[in-house]
PDB file of C-alpha atoms in Angstrom:
ATOM      1  CA  MET F 228      95.506 174.695   3.525  1.00 55.00           C
ATOM      2  CA  THR F 229      92.549 176.811   2.489  1.00 66.00           C
ATOM      3  CA  SER F 230      92.164 178.794  -0.703  1.00 79.00           C
ATOM      4  CA  THR F 231      92.338 181.949   1.447  1.00 85.00           C
ATOM      5  CA  PHE F 232      95.901 181.077   2.525  1.00 83.00           C
ATOM      6  CA  TRP F 233      96.995 180.610  -1.084  1.00 81.00           C
ATOM      7  CA  ASP F 234      95.001 183.593  -2.385  1.00 72.00           C
ATOM      8  CA  GLU F 235      96.834 185.831   0.060  1.00 84.00           C
ATOM      9  CA  ARG F 236     100.181 184.333  -0.891  1.00 79.00           C
ATOM     10  CA  TYR F 237      99.545 184.823  -4.617  1.00 79.00           C
ATOM     11  CA  ALA F 238      98.051 188.324  -4.262  1.00 79.00           C
ATOM     12  CA  THR F 239     100.992 190.145  -5.854  1.00 84.00           C
ATOM     13  CA  ASP F 240     101.859 191.143  -9.393  1.00 79.00           C
ATOM     14  CA  ASP F 241     105.028 189.068  -9.113  1.00 84.00           C
ATOM     15  CA  TYR F 242     104.963 185.372  -9.946  1.00 85.00           C
ATOM     16  CA  ILE F 243     106.145 184.085  -6.576  1.00 73.00           C
ATOM     17  CA  PHE F 244     107.534 180.832  -8.030  1.00 81.00           C
ATOM     18  CA  GLY F 245     108.623 182.449 -11.284  1.00 80.00           C
ATOM     19  CA  THR F 246     107.325 181.913 -14.813  1.00 92.00           C
ATOM     20  CA  ALA F 247     109.934 179.397 -15.995  1.00 94.00           C
ATOM     21  CA  PRO F 248     109.116 175.699 -15.643  1.00 96.00           C
ATOM     22  CA  ASN F 249     110.590 173.577 -12.898  1.00 96.00           C
ATOM     23  CA  ARG F 250     114.030 172.534 -14.124  1.00 95.00           C
ATOM     24  CA  PHE F 251     113.569 168.852 -13.314  1.00 97.00           C
ATOM     25  CA  LEU F 252     110.298 168.772 -15.251  1.00 98.00           C
ATOM     26  CA  GLU F 253     112.005 170.510 -18.160  1.00 97.00           C
ATOM     27  CA  SER F 254     114.836 167.959 -18.048  1.00 97.00           C
ATOM     28  CA  GLN F 255     112.319 165.159 -18.669  1.00 98.00           C
ATOM     29  CA  VAL F 256     111.182 166.558 -22.025  1.00 97.00           C
ATOM     30  CA  ALA F 257     112.088 163.269 -23.774  1.00 97.00           C
ATOM     31  CA  HIS F 258     109.116 161.660 -21.986  1.00 97.00           C
ATOM     32  CA  ILE F 259     106.717 164.453 -22.992  1.00 97.00           C
ATOM     33  CA  LYS F 260     104.996 164.054 -26.353  1.00 97.00           C
ATOM     34  CA  PRO F 261     102.601 166.338 -28.249  1.00 98.00           C
ATOM     35  CA  GLY F 262      99.014 165.193 -27.909  1.00 98.00           C
ATOM     36  CA  MET F 263      99.469 163.724 -24.431  1.00 98.00           C
ATOM     37  CA  ARG F 264      96.772 164.483 -21.871  1.00 98.00           C
ATOM     38  CA  ALA F 265      98.425 165.695 -18.684  1.00 98.00           C
ATOM     39  CA  LEU F 266      97.277 166.560 -15.181  1.00 98.00           C
ATOM     40  CA  SER F 267      99.317 169.250 -13.433  1.00 98.00           C
ATOM     41  CA  ILE F 268      98.495 169.014  -9.727  1.00 97.00           C
ATOM     42  CA  ALA F 269      98.390 172.274  -7.728  1.00 95.00           C
ATOM     43  CA  ASP F 270      99.664 174.131 -10.790  1.00 96.00           C
ATOM     44  CA  GLY F 271      99.541 177.515  -9.050  1.00 94.00           C
ATOM     45  CA  GLU F 272     100.464 180.457 -11.265  1.00 95.00           C
ATOM     46  CA  GLY F 273     100.880 178.160 -14.243  1.00 96.00           C
ATOM     47  CA  ARG F 274     104.612 177.961 -14.859  1.00 97.00           C
ATOM     48  CA  ASN F 275     104.605 174.189 -15.338  1.00 97.00           C
ATOM     49  CA  GLY F 276     101.243 173.772 -17.016  1.00 98.00           C
ATOM     50  CA  VAL F 277     101.940 176.572 -19.493  1.00 98.00           C
ATOM     51  CA  TRP F 278     105.307 175.050 -20.391  1.00 98.00           C
ATOM     52  CA  LEU F 279     103.682 171.655 -20.925  1.00 98.00           C
ATOM     53  CA  ALA F 280     101.067 173.234 -23.179  1.00 98.00           C
ATOM     54  CA  ALA F 281     103.865 174.825 -25.195  1.00 98.00           C
ATOM     55  CA  GLN F 282     105.186 171.286 -25.814  1.00 98.00           C
ATOM     56  CA  GLY F 283     101.878 170.401 -27.454  1.00 98.00           C
ATOM     57  CA  VAL F 284     100.425 168.680 -24.391  1.00 98.00           C
ATOM     58  CA  ASN F 285      96.711 168.907 -23.539  1.00 98.00           C
ATOM     59  CA  VAL F 286      96.967 170.186 -19.959  1.00 98.00           C
ATOM     60  CA  HIS F 287      94.402 169.933 -17.178  1.00 98.00           C
ATOM     61  CA  ALA F 288      95.715 172.297 -14.500  1.00 98.00           C
ATOM     62  CA  VAL F 289      94.068 172.093 -11.077  1.00 97.00           C
ATOM     63  CA  ASP F 290      94.624 174.526  -8.223  1.00 95.00           C
ATOM     64  CA  VAL F 291      92.714 175.608  -5.132  1.00 94.00           C
ATOM     65  CA  SER F 292      93.416 179.346  -5.565  1.00 94.00           C
ATOM     66  CA  PRO F 293      91.361 181.430  -8.007  1.00 94.00           C
ATOM     67  CA  VAL F 294      93.964 184.190  -7.646  1.00 94.00           C
ATOM     68  CA  ALA F 295      96.706 181.830  -8.828  1.00 95.00           C
ATOM     69  CA  LEU F 296      94.572 180.551 -11.693  1.00 96.00           C
ATOM     70  CA  GLU F 297      93.889 184.072 -12.931  1.00 95.00           C
ATOM     71  CA  LYS F 298      97.644 184.683 -13.047  1.00 96.00           C
ATOM     72  CA  ALA F 299      98.075 181.353 -14.830  1.00 97.00           C
ATOM     73  CA  ARG F 300      95.513 182.376 -17.459  1.00 97.00           C
ATOM     74  CA  LYS F 301      97.449 185.597 -18.048  1.00 97.00           C
ATOM     75  CA  LEU F 302     100.712 183.667 -18.408  1.00 97.00           C
ATOM     76  CA  ALA F 303      99.069 181.255 -20.856  1.00 98.00           C
ATOM     77  CA  ALA F 304      97.744 184.152 -22.924  1.00 98.00           C
ATOM     78  CA  THR F 305     101.192 185.752 -22.981  1.00 97.00           C
ATOM     79  CA  ARG F 306     102.724 182.484 -24.214  1.00 97.00           C
ATOM     80  CA  GLY F 307      99.942 181.857 -26.732  1.00 98.00           C
ATOM     81  CA  VAL F 308      98.768 178.537 -25.303  1.00 98.00           C
ATOM     82  CA  THR F 309      95.518 177.215 -23.870  1.00 97.00           C
ATOM     83  CA  LEU F 310      94.947 174.971 -20.865  1.00 98.00           C
ATOM     84  CA  ASP F 311      91.945 173.430 -19.183  1.00 98.00           C
ATOM     85  CA  PHE F 312      91.990 175.214 -15.816  1.00 98.00           C
ATOM     86  CA  GLU F 313      89.976 173.961 -12.843  1.00 98.00           C
ATOM     87  CA  GLN F 314      89.649 175.580  -9.437  1.00 96.00           C
ATOM     88  CA  ALA F 315      89.393 172.743  -6.915  1.00 95.00           C
ATOM     89  CA  ASP F 316      90.865 171.497  -3.661  1.00 93.00           C
ATOM     90  CA  ILE F 317      92.866 168.446  -4.719  1.00 93.00           C
ATOM     91  CA  LEU F 318      92.251 166.878  -1.291  1.00 93.00           C
ATOM     92  CA  ASP F 319      88.508 166.739  -2.033  1.00 93.00           C
ATOM     93  CA  TRP F 320      88.772 166.233  -5.785  1.00 96.00           C
ATOM     94  CA  VAL F 321      87.188 163.254  -7.519  1.00 96.00           C
ATOM     95  CA  TRP F 322      90.105 161.693  -9.374  1.00 97.00           C
ATOM     96  CA  PRO F 323      89.094 160.261 -12.758  1.00 98.00           C
ATOM     97  CA  GLU F 324      90.146 156.744 -13.618  1.00 98.00           C
ATOM     98  CA  ALA F 325      92.827 156.135 -16.268  1.00 98.00           C
ATOM     99  CA  ALA F 326      92.364 159.639 -17.681  1.00 98.00           C
ATOM    100  CA  TYR F 327      95.907 160.942 -18.217  1.00 98.00           C
ATOM    101  CA  ASP F 328      99.054 159.980 -20.080  1.00 98.00           C
ATOM    102  CA  LEU F 329     101.131 162.146 -17.744  1.00 98.00           C
ATOM    103  CA  VAL F 330     100.771 163.369 -14.160  1.00 98.00           C
ATOM    104  CA  VAL F 331     103.046 166.190 -13.011  1.00 98.00           C
ATOM    105  CA  ALA F 332     103.482 166.642  -9.245  1.00 98.00           C
ATOM    106  CA  ILE F 333     105.975 169.432  -8.563  1.00 96.00           C
ATOM    107  CA  PHE F 334     106.313 170.537  -4.911  1.00 93.00           C
ATOM    108  CA  ILE F 335     102.800 169.486  -3.911  1.00 94.00           C
ATOM    109  CA  GLN F 336     103.822 169.107  -0.267  1.00 91.00           C
ATOM    110  CA  PHE F 337     101.069 171.164   1.309  1.00 87.00           C
ATOM    111  CA  ALA F 338      99.392 167.990   2.600  1.00 85.00           C
ATOM    112  CA  PRO F 339     100.618 165.802   5.467  1.00 84.00           C
ATOM    113  CA  PRO F 340      99.255 162.282   5.966  1.00 86.00           C
ATOM    114  CA  PRO F 341      96.478 161.190   5.575  1.00 88.00           C
ATOM    115  CA  GLY F 342      95.622 163.798   2.925  1.00 91.00           C
ATOM    116  CA  ARG F 343      98.868 163.049   1.151  1.00 92.00           C
ATOM    117  CA  ASP F 344      97.899 159.379   0.942  1.00 93.00           C
ATOM    118  CA  ARG F 345      94.649 160.345  -0.787  1.00 94.00           C
ATOM    119  CA  ILE F 346      96.660 162.294  -3.364  1.00 96.00           C
ATOM    120  CA  THR F 347      98.954 159.331  -3.925  1.00 96.00           C
ATOM    121  CA  ALA F 348      95.986 157.012  -4.390  1.00 97.00           C
ATOM    122  CA  GLY F 349      94.503 159.558  -6.786  1.00 98.00           C
ATOM    123  CA  ILE F 350      97.650 159.678  -8.893  1.00 98.00           C
ATOM    124  CA  ARG F 351      97.688 155.890  -9.094  1.00 98.00           C
ATOM    125  CA  ARG F 352      94.058 155.912 -10.197  1.00 98.00           C
ATOM    126  CA  ALA F 353      94.232 158.782 -12.671  1.00 98.00           C
ATOM    127  CA  LEU F 354      97.186 157.652 -14.786  1.00 98.00           C
ATOM    128  CA  LYS F 355      96.455 155.448 -17.753  1.00 98.00           C
ATOM    129  CA  PRO F 356      98.294 152.124 -17.983  1.00 98.00           C
ATOM    130  CA  GLY F 357     101.666 152.996 -19.477  1.00 98.00           C
ATOM    131  CA  GLY F 358     101.314 156.587 -18.277  1.00 98.00           C
ATOM    132  CA  MET F 359     104.130 158.581 -16.717  1.00 98.00           C
ATOM    133  CA  LEU F 360     104.510 160.325 -13.361  1.00 98.00           C
ATOM    134  CA  ILE F 361     107.050 163.149 -13.024  1.00 98.00           C
ATOM    135  CA  LEU F 362     107.504 164.287  -9.427  1.00 98.00           C
ATOM    136  CA  GLN F 363     109.866 166.581  -7.569  1.00 97.00           C
ATOM    137  CA  GLY F 364     109.649 167.345  -3.883  1.00 96.00           C
ATOM    138  CA  TYR F 365     111.613 168.115  -0.756  1.00 95.00           C
ATOM    139  CA  THR F 366     113.251 165.672   1.651  1.00 96.00           C
ATOM    140  CA  PRO F 367     113.121 166.299   5.428  1.00 95.00           C
ATOM    141  CA  LYS F 368     116.559 167.951   5.327  1.00 94.00           C
ATOM    142  CA  GLN F 369     114.889 170.865   3.528  1.00 94.00           C
ATOM    143  CA  ILE F 370     113.752 172.129   6.935  1.00 94.00           C
ATOM    144  CA  GLU F 371     117.416 172.934   7.715  1.00 94.00           C
ATOM    145  CA  PHE F 372     117.794 174.919   4.488  1.00 92.00           C
ATOM    146  CA  ALA F 373     114.449 176.761   4.857  1.00 88.00           C
ATOM    147  CA  THR F 374     114.589 177.901   1.231  1.00 87.00           C
ATOM    148  CA  GLY F 375     111.050 176.840   0.336  1.00 85.00           C
ATOM    149  CA  GLY F 376     108.295 174.425   1.196  1.00 85.00           C
ATOM    150  CA  PRO F 377     106.458 173.789   4.446  1.00 86.00           C
ATOM    151  CA  PRO F 378     108.307 173.654   7.776  1.00 87.00           C
ATOM    152  CA  HIS F 379     106.980 170.177   8.574  1.00 89.00           C
ATOM    153  CA  ALA F 380     108.985 166.962   8.158  1.00 90.00           C
ATOM    154  CA  ALA F 381     105.741 164.975   7.906  1.00 91.00           C
ATOM    155  CA  ASN F 382     105.043 166.658   4.557  1.00 93.00           C
ATOM    156  CA  MET F 383     108.373 165.687   3.018  1.00 94.00           C
ATOM    157  CA  TYR F 384     109.404 162.681   0.923  1.00 96.00           C
ATOM    158  CA  ASN F 385     112.301 160.253   0.917  1.00 96.00           C
ATOM    159  CA  ALA F 386     113.229 157.450  -1.452  1.00 97.00           C
ATOM    160  CA  ASP F 387     111.749 154.706   0.741  1.00 97.00           C
ATOM    161  CA  LEU F 388     108.419 156.519   0.931  1.00 96.00           C
ATOM    162  CA  LEU F 389     108.232 156.964  -2.827  1.00 97.00           C
ATOM    163  CA  ARG F 390     109.109 153.302  -3.312  1.00 98.00           C
ATOM    164  CA  ASP F 391     106.288 152.395  -0.910  1.00 97.00           C
ATOM    165  CA  TRP F 392     103.888 154.389  -3.074  1.00 97.00           C
ATOM    166  CA  PHE F 393     105.140 153.533  -6.546  1.00 98.00           C
ATOM    167  CA  GLY F 394     107.537 150.608  -6.154  1.00 97.00           C
ATOM    168  CA  ASP F 395     105.243 148.321  -8.165  1.00 98.00           C
ATOM    169  CA  TRP F 396     105.641 150.701 -11.132  1.00 98.00           C
ATOM    170  CA  ASP F 397     108.628 150.928 -13.462  1.00 98.00           C
ATOM    171  CA  ILE F 398     110.848 153.467 -11.683  1.00 98.00           C
ATOM    172  CA  LEU F 399     112.955 155.098 -14.393  1.00 98.00           C
ATOM    173  CA  HIS F 400     114.632 157.636 -12.110  1.00 98.00           C
ATOM    174  CA  LEU F 401     114.715 158.146  -8.341  1.00 98.00           C
ATOM    175  CA  ALA F 402     117.318 160.359  -6.710  1.00 97.00           C
ATOM    176  CA  GLU F 403     117.797 162.443  -3.597  1.00 97.00           C
ATOM    177  CA  HIS F 404     120.168 165.387  -3.979  1.00 95.00           C
ATOM    178  CA  GLU F 405     121.055 168.827  -2.683  1.00 94.00           C
ATOM    179  CA  SER F 406     120.945 171.485  -5.374  1.00 90.00           C
ATOM    180  CA  VAL F 407     120.538 175.227  -5.723  1.00 87.00           C
ATOM    181  CA  ILE F 408     117.206 176.200  -7.237  1.00 78.00           C
ATOM    182  CA  SER F 409     115.892 179.581  -8.271  1.00 73.00           C
ATOM    183  CA  GLU F 410     112.128 179.568  -8.764  1.00 74.00           C
ATOM    184  CA  GLY F 411     110.876 183.035  -7.954  1.00 61.00           C
ATOM    185  CA  SER F 412     111.111 184.460  -4.454  1.00 64.00           C
ATOM    186  CA  HIS F 413     109.601 181.437  -2.680  1.00 62.00           C
ATOM    187  CA  HIS F 414     111.918 178.631  -3.902  1.00 71.00           C
ATOM    188  CA  HIS F 415     115.406 180.089  -3.828  1.00 71.00           C
ATOM    189  CA  GLY F 416     118.726 178.712  -2.652  1.00 83.00           C
ATOM    190  CA  MET F 417     120.271 175.406  -1.653  1.00 90.00           C
ATOM    191  CA  SER F 418     117.538 172.802  -1.375  1.00 91.00           C
ATOM    192  CA  ALA F 419     117.164 169.150  -0.349  1.00 95.00           C
ATOM    193  CA  LEU F 420     115.333 167.565  -3.264  1.00 97.00           C
ATOM    194  CA  ILE F 421     114.027 164.231  -4.442  1.00 98.00           C
ATOM    195  CA  ASP F 422     113.138 163.411  -8.043  1.00 98.00           C
ATOM    196  CA  LEU F 423     111.011 160.587  -9.402  1.00 98.00           C
ATOM    197  CA  VAL F 424     110.032 159.431 -12.854  1.00 98.00           C
ATOM    198  CA  ALA F 425     107.852 156.322 -12.880  1.00 98.00           C
ATOM    199  CA  ARG F 426     105.742 154.551 -15.488  1.00 98.00           C
ATOM    200  CA  LYS F 427     102.502 152.813 -14.562  1.00 98.00           C
ATOM    201  CA  PRO F 428     102.483 149.231 -15.840  1.00 98.00           C
ATOM    202  CA  ALA F 429     100.663 148.795 -19.117  1.00 94.00           C
TER     203      ALA F 429
END
């Protein structure tokens, strides 16, 4: 999706996904250490990146929308933290090699295959050996709930798919579940979710 699509979506004073961090990300705080270098993919209005920065993490937040990034900068200023913001299309981004201790991928399901496969390959490249991936996304059943995310099953994840991508890593947590979430106006209600925490082999 183009930056114009996202700019139009974010062009409101409201934070459409809220300003609180994703609850699954927040629940993984034991894996998040001050001084880590983290990549927050498609960080949008900054709710996750800003929270990570508040934990003492050095955050590189990438998003395609300059409108979203401006809102993220305002949120960071309000919370008294700094992040390294970059406006870029993650589908065309040059992923650095072994650059991050942590990669955060929260609802980055804007890309169907093969773009999604490029993102997966990028995550595998960008994490340092021993680095951690924290991911939450939707399963195909989310289309029935229609409480957030794209209306395309091809964009969704399931456990087998995530094992195909990261099964050679140390999978610390992998679970599909149906839970109520409340993340602004755009992620609200009963949702079909999948969570993954995986460590890249050292």
